[in-house]
GROMACS .gro file of C-alpha atoms in nm:
model
  140
    1MET     CA    1  -0.971   0.426  -1.722
    2ALA     CA    2  -1.066   0.784  -1.641
    3ILE     CA    3  -0.800   0.924  -1.407
    4LEU     CA    4  -0.950   1.124  -1.118
    5TYR     CA    5  -0.623   1.225  -0.948
    6ARG     CA    6  -0.250   1.199  -1.018
    7ALA     CA    7   0.030   1.212  -0.767
    8GLU     CA    8   0.386   1.288  -0.867
    9ALA     CA    9   0.703   1.237  -0.666
   10THR     CA   10   1.072   1.254  -0.750
   11ALA     CA   11   1.351   1.060  -0.581
   12THR     CA   12   1.722   1.145  -0.582
   13GLY     CA   13   2.001   0.927  -0.450
   14GLY     CA   14   1.809   0.600  -0.476
   15ARG     CA   15   1.757   0.408  -0.154
   16THR     CA   16   1.994   0.644   0.027
   17GLY     CA   17   1.874   0.988  -0.069
   18SER     CA   18   1.546   1.174  -0.060
   19ALA     CA   19   1.206   1.191  -0.224
   20LYS     CA   20   0.944   1.459  -0.242
   21SER     CA   21   0.605   1.514  -0.398
   22SER     CA   22   0.559   1.779  -0.665
   23ASP     CA   23   0.309   1.968  -0.446
   24GLY     CA   24   0.555   1.983  -0.154
   25ARG     CA   25   0.324   1.801   0.089
   26LEU     CA   26   0.557   1.504   0.127
   27ALA     CA   27   0.933   1.512   0.171
   28VAL     CA   28   1.124   1.215   0.310
   29THR     CA   29   1.480   1.115   0.374
   30LEU     CA   30   1.559   0.766   0.247
   31ASP     CA   31   1.800   0.520   0.404
   32THR     CA   32   1.876   0.163   0.308
   33PRO     CA   33   1.803  -0.091   0.586
   34LYS     CA   34   2.098  -0.284   0.727
   35GLU     CA   35   1.934  -0.605   0.601
   36LEU     CA   36   1.982  -0.475   0.247
   37GLY     CA   37   2.342  -0.368   0.304
   38GLY     CA   38   2.277  -0.010   0.409
   39SER     CA   39   2.350   0.192   0.718
   40GLY     CA   40   1.999   0.157   0.859
   41GLY     CA   41   1.990   0.531   0.922
   42ASP     CA   42   1.697   0.740   1.041
   43GLY     CA   43   1.532   0.767   0.698
   44THR     CA   44   1.246   0.559   0.565
   45ASN     CA   45   1.257   0.318   0.270
   46PRO     CA   46   1.038   0.226  -0.027
   47GLU     CA   47   0.897  -0.081   0.148
   48GLN     CA   48   0.779   0.126   0.445
   49LEU     CA   49   0.626   0.381   0.210
   50PHE     CA   50   0.449   0.109   0.013
   51ALA     CA   51   0.320  -0.056   0.333
   52THR     CA   52   0.193   0.281   0.456
   53GLY     CA   53   0.016   0.356   0.130
   54TYR     CA   54  -0.133   0.008   0.095
   55SER     CA   55  -0.264  -0.005   0.453
   56ALA     CA   56  -0.426   0.340   0.424
   57CYS     CA   57  -0.575   0.265   0.083
   58PHE     CA   58  -0.711  -0.074   0.191
   59LEU     CA   59  -0.871   0.079   0.500
   60GLY     CA   60  -1.033   0.339   0.276
   61ALA     CA   61  -1.166   0.062   0.050
   62LEU     CA   62  -1.293  -0.126   0.357
   63LYS     CA   63  -1.478   0.184   0.480
   64TYR     CA   64  -1.627   0.234   0.133
   65VAL     CA   65  -1.751  -0.127   0.116
   66ALA     CA   66  -1.882  -0.120   0.475
   67ASN     CA   67  -2.073   0.199   0.401
   68GLN     CA   68  -2.231   0.041   0.093
   69LYS     CA   69  -2.335  -0.262   0.302
   70LYS     CA   70  -2.461  -0.039   0.586
   71VAL     CA   71  -2.209  -0.186   0.832
   72LYS     CA   72  -2.076   0.052   1.098
   73LEU     CA   73  -1.700   0.023   1.145
   74SER     CA   74  -1.534   0.117   1.471
   75GLU     CA   75  -1.279   0.400   1.474
   76ASP     CA   76  -1.042   0.130   1.604
   77THR     CA   77  -1.054  -0.062   1.274
   78THR     CA   78  -0.699  -0.103   1.144
   79VAL     CA   79  -0.507  -0.245   0.851
   80THR     CA   80  -0.145  -0.344   0.899
   81ALA     CA   81   0.056  -0.409   0.583
   82THR     CA   82   0.381  -0.603   0.598
   83VAL     CA   83   0.604  -0.574   0.291
   84GLY     CA   84   0.909  -0.794   0.247
   85ILE     CA   85   1.171  -0.765  -0.026
   86GLY     CA   86   1.410  -1.027  -0.152
   87PRO     CA   87   1.572  -1.171  -0.464
   88ARG     CA   88   1.329  -1.326  -0.711
   89ASP     CA   89   1.356  -1.697  -0.781
   90ASP     CA   90   1.424  -1.624  -1.150
   91GLY     CA   91   1.744  -1.437  -1.055
   92GLN     CA   92   1.638  -1.132  -1.256
   93GLY     CA   93   1.594  -0.883  -0.975
   94PHE     CA   94   1.389  -0.837  -0.661
   95GLY     CA   95   1.031  -0.908  -0.564
   96LEU     CA   96   0.790  -0.814  -0.291
   97GLU     CA   97   0.591  -1.027  -0.051
   98ILE     CA   98   0.286  -0.854   0.093
   99ALA     CA   99   0.061  -0.947   0.385
  100LEU     CA  100  -0.237  -0.754   0.519
  101SER     CA  101  -0.378  -0.800   0.867
  102VAL     CA  102  -0.719  -0.641   0.913
  103SER     CA  103  -0.871  -0.581   1.256
  104VAL     CA  104  -1.244  -0.509   1.251
  105PRO     CA  105  -1.352  -0.490   1.616
  106GLY     CA  106  -1.721  -0.516   1.692
  107VAL     CA  107  -1.808  -0.685   1.361
  108GLU     CA  108  -1.891  -1.054   1.341
  109ARG     CA  109  -1.609  -1.257   1.185
  110ASP     CA  110  -1.807  -1.377   0.881
  111VAL     CA  111  -1.923  -1.022   0.807
  112ALA     CA  112  -1.568  -0.889   0.851
  113GLU     CA  113  -1.429  -1.156   0.618
  114ALA     CA  114  -1.687  -1.069   0.351
  115LEU     CA  115  -1.607  -0.698   0.383
  116VAL     CA  116  -1.232  -0.765   0.359
  117ALA     CA  117  -1.281  -0.984   0.050
  118GLN     CA  118  -1.486  -0.709  -0.118
  119ALA     CA  119  -1.234  -0.441  -0.015
  120ASP     CA  120  -0.962  -0.650  -0.180
  121ILE     CA  121  -1.154  -0.614  -0.508
  122VAL     CA  122  -1.216  -0.239  -0.462
  123CYS     CA  123  -0.867  -0.133  -0.342
  124PRO     CA  124  -0.637  -0.015  -0.625
  125TYR     CA  125  -0.327  -0.133  -0.437
  126SER     CA  126  -0.478  -0.482  -0.418
  127HIS     CA  127  -0.563  -0.465  -0.787
  128LEU     CA  128  -0.200  -0.372  -0.857
  129ALA     CA  129  -0.069  -0.651  -0.634
  130HIS     CA  130  -0.292  -0.914  -0.794
  131ASN     CA  131  -0.289  -0.797  -1.156
  132GLY     CA  132   0.004  -0.564  -1.215
  133ALA     CA  133  -0.030  -0.222  -1.375
  134ALA     CA  134   0.047  -0.054  -1.701
  135VAL     CA  135   0.385   0.117  -1.664
  136SER     CA  136   0.512   0.380  -1.905
  137LEU     CA  137   0.889   0.436  -1.910
  138THR     CA  138   1.042   0.752  -2.054
  139VAL     CA  139   1.400   0.871  -2.056
  140ALA     CA  140   1.388   1.245  -1.989
   0.00000   0.00000   0.00000
């Protein structure tokens, strides 16, 4: 795969700490939700960040597909991603459950469903969710 862009971010403190991108455009405070045993402070968490990224990426893929098919999407088109976390059934760690809700106002349902299905193929987050990704681990 020819990489067109790379993003880099560094986290400190784990789920209760901070994270920032190497270019300085993103800096967030992290807090663990009460449901996961944390304080539920004002910071965000990895699940919210993943849901934000996935919803934005999927909407971008939907716009790309709609453009190819010459379908005009309303500015009110939205993608809502819900990301849940819990212990895996194998007892070896944690897993994610992901749901996307796509609102495509002004487009006939069968057309919208076809666009969403195609966007699911195009979107790299969907590809990751369905197929996994190559992960390289290095101890610095």
